[in-house]
mmCIF file of C-alpha atoms in Angstrom:
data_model
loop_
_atom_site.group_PDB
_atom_site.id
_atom_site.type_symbol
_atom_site.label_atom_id
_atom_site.label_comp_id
_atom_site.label_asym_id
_atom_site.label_seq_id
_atom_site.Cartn_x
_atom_site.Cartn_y
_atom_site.Cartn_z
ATOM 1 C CA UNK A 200 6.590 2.846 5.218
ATOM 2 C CA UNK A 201 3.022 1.514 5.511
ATOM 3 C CA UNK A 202 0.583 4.167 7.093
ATOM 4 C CA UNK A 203 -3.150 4.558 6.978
ATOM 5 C CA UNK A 204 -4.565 8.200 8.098
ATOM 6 C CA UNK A 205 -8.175 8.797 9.189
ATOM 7 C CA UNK A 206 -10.286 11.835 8.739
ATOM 8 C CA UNK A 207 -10.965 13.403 11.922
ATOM 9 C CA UNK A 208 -13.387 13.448 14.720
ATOM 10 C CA UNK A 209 -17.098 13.999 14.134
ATOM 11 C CA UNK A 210 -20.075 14.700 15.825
ATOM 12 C CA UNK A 211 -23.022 13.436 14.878
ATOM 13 C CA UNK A 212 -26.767 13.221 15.997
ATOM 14 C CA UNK A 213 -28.961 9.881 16.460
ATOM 15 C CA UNK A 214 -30.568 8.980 13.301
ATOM 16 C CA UNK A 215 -27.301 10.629 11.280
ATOM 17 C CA UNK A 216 -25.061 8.949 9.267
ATOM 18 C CA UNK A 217 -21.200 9.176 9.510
ATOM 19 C CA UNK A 218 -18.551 8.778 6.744
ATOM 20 C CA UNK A 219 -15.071 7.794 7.904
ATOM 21 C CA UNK A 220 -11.937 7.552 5.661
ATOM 22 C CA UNK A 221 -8.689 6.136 5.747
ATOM 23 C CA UNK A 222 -6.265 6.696 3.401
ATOM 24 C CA UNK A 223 -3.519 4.214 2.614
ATOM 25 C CA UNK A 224 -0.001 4.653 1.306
ATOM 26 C CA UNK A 225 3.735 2.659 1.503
ATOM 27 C CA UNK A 226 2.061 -0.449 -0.209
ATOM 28 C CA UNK A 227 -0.125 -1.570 -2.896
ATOM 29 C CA UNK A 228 -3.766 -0.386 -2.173
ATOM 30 C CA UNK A 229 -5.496 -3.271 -3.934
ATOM 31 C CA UNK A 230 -2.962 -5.850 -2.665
ATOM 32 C CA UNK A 231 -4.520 -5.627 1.291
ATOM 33 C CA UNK A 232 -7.867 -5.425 1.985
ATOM 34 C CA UNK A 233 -9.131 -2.928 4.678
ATOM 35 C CA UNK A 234 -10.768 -4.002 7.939
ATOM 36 C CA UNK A 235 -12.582 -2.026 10.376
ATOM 37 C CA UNK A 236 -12.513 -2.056 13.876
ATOM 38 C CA UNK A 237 -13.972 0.404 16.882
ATOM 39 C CA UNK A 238 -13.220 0.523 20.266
ATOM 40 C CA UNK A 239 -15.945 2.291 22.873
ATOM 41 C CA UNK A 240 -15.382 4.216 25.198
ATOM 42 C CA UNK A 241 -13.765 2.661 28.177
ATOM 43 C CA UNK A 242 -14.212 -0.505 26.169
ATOM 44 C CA UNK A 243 -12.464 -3.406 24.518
ATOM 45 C CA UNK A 244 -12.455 -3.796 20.487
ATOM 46 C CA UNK A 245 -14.997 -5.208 18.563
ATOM 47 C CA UNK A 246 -14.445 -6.194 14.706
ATOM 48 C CA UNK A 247 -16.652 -4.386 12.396
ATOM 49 C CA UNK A 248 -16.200 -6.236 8.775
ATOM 50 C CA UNK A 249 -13.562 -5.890 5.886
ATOM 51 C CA UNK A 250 -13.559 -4.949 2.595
ATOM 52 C CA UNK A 251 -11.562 -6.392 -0.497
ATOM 53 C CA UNK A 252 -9.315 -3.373 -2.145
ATOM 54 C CA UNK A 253 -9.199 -5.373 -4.996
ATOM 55 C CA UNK A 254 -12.666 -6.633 -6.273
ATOM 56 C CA UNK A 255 -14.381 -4.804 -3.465
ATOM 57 C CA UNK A 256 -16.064 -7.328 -1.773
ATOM 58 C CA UNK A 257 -17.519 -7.054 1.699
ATOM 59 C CA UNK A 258 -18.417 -8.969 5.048
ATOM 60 C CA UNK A 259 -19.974 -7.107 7.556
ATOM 61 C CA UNK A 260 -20.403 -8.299 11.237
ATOM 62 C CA UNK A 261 -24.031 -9.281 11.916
ATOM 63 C CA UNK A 262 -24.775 -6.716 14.111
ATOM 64 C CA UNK A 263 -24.398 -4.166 11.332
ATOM 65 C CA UNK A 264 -25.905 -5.809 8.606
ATOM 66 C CA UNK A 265 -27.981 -2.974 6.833
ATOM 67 C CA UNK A 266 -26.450 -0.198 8.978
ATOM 68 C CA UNK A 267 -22.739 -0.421 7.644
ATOM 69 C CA UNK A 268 -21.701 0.046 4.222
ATOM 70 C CA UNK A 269 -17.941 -0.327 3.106
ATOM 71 C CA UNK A 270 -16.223 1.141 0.293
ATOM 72 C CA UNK A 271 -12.952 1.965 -1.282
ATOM 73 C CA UNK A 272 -11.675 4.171 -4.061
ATOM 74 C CA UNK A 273 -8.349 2.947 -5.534
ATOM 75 C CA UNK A 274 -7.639 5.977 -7.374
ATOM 76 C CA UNK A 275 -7.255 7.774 -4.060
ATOM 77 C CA UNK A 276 -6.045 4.298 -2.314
ATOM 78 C CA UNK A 277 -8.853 5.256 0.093
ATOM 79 C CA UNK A 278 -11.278 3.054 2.299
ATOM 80 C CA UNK A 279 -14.207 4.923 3.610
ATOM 81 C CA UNK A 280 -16.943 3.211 6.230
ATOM 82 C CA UNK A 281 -20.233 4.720 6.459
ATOM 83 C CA UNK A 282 -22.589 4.164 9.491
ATOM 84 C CA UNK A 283 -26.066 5.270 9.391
ATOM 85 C CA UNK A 284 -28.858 5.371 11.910
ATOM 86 C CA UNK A 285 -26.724 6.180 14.170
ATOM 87 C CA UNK A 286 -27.089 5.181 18.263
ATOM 88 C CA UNK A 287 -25.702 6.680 21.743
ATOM 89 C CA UNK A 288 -23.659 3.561 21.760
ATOM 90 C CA UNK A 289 -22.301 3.799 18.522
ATOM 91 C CA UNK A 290 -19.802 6.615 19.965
ATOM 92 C CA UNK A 291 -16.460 4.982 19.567
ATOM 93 C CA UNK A 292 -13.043 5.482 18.278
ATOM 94 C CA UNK A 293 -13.517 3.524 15.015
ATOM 95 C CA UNK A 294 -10.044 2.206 13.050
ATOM 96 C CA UNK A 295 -9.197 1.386 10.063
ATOM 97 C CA UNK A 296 -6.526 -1.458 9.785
ATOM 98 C CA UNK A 297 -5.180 -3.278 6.850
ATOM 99 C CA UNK A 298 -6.088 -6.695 5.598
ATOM 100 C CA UNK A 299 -9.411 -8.920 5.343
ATOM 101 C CA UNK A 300 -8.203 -11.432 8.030
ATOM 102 C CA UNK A 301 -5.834 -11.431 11.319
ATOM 103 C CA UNK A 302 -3.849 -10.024 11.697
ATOM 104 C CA UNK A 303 -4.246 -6.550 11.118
ATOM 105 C CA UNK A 304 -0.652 -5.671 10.851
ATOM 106 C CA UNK A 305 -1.138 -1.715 10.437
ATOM 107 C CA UNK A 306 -3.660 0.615 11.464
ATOM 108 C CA UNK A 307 -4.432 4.158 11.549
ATOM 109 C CA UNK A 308 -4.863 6.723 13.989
ATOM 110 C CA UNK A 309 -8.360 6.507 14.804
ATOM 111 C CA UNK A 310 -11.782 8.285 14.515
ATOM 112 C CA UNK A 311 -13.765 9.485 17.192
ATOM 113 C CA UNK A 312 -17.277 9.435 16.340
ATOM 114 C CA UNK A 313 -19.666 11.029 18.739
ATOM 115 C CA UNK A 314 -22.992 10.346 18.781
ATOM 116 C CA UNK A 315 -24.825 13.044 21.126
ATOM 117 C CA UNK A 316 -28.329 15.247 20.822
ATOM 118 C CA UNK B 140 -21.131 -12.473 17.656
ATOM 119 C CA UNK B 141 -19.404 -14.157 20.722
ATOM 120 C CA UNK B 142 -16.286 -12.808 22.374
ATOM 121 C CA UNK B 143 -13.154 -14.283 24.341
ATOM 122 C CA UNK B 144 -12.814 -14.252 27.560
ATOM 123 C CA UNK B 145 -9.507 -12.679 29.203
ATOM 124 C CA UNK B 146 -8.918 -11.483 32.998
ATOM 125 C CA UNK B 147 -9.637 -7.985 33.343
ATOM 126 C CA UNK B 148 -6.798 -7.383 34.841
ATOM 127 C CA UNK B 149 -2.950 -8.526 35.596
ATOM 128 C CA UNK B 150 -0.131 -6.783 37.497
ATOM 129 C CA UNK B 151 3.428 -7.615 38.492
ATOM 130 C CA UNK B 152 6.572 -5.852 39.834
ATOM 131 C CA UNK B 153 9.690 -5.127 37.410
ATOM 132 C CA UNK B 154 11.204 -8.378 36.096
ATOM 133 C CA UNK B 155 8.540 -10.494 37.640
ATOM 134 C CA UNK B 156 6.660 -12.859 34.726
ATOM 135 C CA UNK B 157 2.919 -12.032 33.910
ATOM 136 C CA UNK B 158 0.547 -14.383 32.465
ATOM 137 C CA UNK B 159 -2.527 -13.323 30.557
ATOM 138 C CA UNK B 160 -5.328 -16.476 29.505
ATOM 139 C CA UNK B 161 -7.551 -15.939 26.437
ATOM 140 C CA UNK B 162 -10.681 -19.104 26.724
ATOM 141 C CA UNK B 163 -12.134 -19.448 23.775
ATOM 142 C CA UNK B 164 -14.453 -22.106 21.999
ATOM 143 C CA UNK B 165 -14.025 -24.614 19.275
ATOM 144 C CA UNK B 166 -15.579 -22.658 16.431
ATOM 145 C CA UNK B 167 -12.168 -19.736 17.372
ATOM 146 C CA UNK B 168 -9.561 -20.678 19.219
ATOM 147 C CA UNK B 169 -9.936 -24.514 18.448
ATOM 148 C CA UNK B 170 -9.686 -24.510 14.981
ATOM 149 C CA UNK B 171 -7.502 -21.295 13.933
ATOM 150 C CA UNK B 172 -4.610 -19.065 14.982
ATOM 151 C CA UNK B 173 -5.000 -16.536 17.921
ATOM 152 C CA UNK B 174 -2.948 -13.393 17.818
ATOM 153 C CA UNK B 175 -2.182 -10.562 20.584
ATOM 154 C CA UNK B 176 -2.389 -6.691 20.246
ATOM 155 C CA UNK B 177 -0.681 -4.502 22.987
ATOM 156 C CA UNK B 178 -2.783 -0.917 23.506
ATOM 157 C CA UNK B 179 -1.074 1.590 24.900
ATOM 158 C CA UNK B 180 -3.581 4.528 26.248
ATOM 159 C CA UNK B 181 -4.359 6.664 23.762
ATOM 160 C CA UNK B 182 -2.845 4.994 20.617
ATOM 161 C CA UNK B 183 -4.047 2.393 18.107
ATOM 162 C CA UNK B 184 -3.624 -1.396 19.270
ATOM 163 C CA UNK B 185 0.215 -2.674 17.579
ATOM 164 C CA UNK B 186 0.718 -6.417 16.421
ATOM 165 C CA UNK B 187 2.101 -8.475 19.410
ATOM 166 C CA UNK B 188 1.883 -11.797 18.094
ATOM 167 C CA UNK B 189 0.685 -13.720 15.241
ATOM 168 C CA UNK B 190 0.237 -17.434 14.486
ATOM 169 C CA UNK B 191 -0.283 -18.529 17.947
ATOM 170 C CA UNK B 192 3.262 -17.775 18.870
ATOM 171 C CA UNK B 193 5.179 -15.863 16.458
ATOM 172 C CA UNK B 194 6.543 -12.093 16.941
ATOM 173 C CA UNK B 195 6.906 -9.843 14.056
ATOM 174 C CA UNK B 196 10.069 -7.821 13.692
ATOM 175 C CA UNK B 197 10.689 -5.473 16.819
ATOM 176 C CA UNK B 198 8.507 -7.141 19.101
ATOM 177 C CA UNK B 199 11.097 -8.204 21.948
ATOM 178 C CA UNK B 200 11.395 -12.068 22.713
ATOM 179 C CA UNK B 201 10.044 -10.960 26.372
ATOM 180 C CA UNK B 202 6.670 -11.590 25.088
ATOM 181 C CA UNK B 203 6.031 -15.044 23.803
ATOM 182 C CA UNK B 204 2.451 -16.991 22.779
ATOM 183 C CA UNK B 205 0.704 -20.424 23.584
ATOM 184 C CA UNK B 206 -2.209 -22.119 22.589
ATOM 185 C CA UNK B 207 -3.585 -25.344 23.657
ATOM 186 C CA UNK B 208 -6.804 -26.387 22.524
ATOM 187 C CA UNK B 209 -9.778 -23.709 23.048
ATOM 188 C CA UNK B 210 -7.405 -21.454 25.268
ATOM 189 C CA UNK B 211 -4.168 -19.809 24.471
ATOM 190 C CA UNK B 212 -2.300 -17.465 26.913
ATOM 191 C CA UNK B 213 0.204 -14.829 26.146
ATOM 192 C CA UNK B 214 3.591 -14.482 28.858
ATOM 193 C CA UNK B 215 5.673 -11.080 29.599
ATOM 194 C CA UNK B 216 8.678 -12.067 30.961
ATOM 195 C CA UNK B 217 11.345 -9.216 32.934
ATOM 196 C CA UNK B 218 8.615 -7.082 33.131
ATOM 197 C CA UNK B 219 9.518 -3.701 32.150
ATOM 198 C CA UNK B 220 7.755 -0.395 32.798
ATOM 199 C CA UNK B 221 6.616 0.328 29.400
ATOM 200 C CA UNK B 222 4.650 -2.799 29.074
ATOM 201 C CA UNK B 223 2.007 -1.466 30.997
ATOM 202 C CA UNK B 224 -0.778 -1.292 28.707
ATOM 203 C CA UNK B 225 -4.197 -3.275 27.660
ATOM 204 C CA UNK B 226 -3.767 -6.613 25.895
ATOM 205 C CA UNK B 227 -6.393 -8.186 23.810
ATOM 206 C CA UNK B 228 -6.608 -11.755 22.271
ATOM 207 C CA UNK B 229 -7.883 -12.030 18.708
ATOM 208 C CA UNK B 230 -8.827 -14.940 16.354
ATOM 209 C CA UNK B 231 -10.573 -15.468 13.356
ATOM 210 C CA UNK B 232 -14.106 -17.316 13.871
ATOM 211 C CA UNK B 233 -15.410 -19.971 11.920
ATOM 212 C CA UNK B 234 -18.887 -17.701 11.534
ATOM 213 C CA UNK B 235 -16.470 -15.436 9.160
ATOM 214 C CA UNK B 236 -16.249 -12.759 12.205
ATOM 215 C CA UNK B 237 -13.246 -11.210 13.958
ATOM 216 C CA UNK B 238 -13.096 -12.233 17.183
ATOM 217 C CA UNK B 239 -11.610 -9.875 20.241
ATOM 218 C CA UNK B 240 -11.204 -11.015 23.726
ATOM 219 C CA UNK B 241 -12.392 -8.341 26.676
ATOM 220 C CA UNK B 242 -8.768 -7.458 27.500
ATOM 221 C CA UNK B 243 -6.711 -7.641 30.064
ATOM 222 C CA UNK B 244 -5.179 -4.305 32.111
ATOM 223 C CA UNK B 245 -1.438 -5.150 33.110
ATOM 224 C CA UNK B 246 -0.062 -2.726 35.406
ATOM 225 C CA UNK B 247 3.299 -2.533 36.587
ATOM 226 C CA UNK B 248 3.706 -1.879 40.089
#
């Protein structure tokens, strides 16, 4: 069966950068691309970008252009999103969830990412 | 990045029908599909509906999709217990973003 497990929570502090992964099995990695997706505290979701599993190509919301990087190693069949310059109100869960477009049919567990001096 | 707007909240007693609006604009809802996530507290958001008004495999036939023009709406019918949960309404926007709406609280009272 399809699954996609995160790394586990973090703490980080402003100006750090945080590395989440997600690692994918019960499918072909480079069939699906990988979106992300966090959720704040108390809050609704917001849609972070994707990334193509198979040529690795990107699209990042605007309001993470330069902040968010996504990447994916398909030896491991293993998305990672890293967030730097980190903010208060970048604490979130963040997920990982599988394809470039709606709808994200599968996604993982979650990743809370604290941001906190 | 815009979002869609959904009530913040919904309620209705066991078996009653519940009704939750997503308003959107032209450059979302108006010109592609809108799909629905259920969020149970505590767990990832699952796959409600897809395609405006299609339920993958398990989802019960309880929960069925609309969309008309810029707005679509999403309808629990024989409200159970277990449906209480956040719904949100997602499309795809022309700007290449994902678009989520604020969700909606349904409690079941």
């Amino acid at each position: 069966q399809v699954q996609l497990v995160q790394s586990g929570a973090e703490v980080k502090k402003p100006g750090a950068s945080v590395k989440v992964s997600c690692k994918a099995s019960g499918y072909t990695f480079t069939s699906y691309g990988i979106s992300w997706v966090r959720q704040a505290p108390g809050q609704g979701l917001e849609w972070m970008g994707w990334i193509s599993a198979y040529n690795g190509n990107t699209n990042y919301a605007q309001k993470l252009q330069g902040r968010v990087t996504m990447t994916t190693d398909t030896s491991t069949s293993t998305a990672y999103m890293e967030l730097r310059s980190l903010r208060s109100d970048d604490t979130a869960v963040y997920y990982c969830a599988r394809g470039t477009t709606l709808p994200f049919d599968y996604w993982g567990q979650g990743t809370l990412v604290t941001v906190s001096s | 990045q815009s979002v869609l707007t959904q009530p913040p909240s919904a309620s209705g007693t066991p078996g009653q029908r519940v009704t939750i609006s997503c308003s959107g604009s032209s450059s979302n809802i108006g010109s592609n599909y809108v799909y629905w996530y259920q969020q149970l507290p505590g767990t990832a958001p699952k796959l409600l509906i897809y395609r405006n008004n299609q339920r993958p495999s398990g989802v019960p036939d309880r929960f069925s999709g609309s969309k008309s023009g810029t707005s679509a709406s999403l309808a629990i019918s024989g409200l159970r217990s277990e449906d209480e949960a956040d719904y949100y309404c997602a499309a795809w926007d022309d700007s290449l973003s994902g678009i989520f709406g604020t969700g909606t609280k349904v409690t079941v009272l």
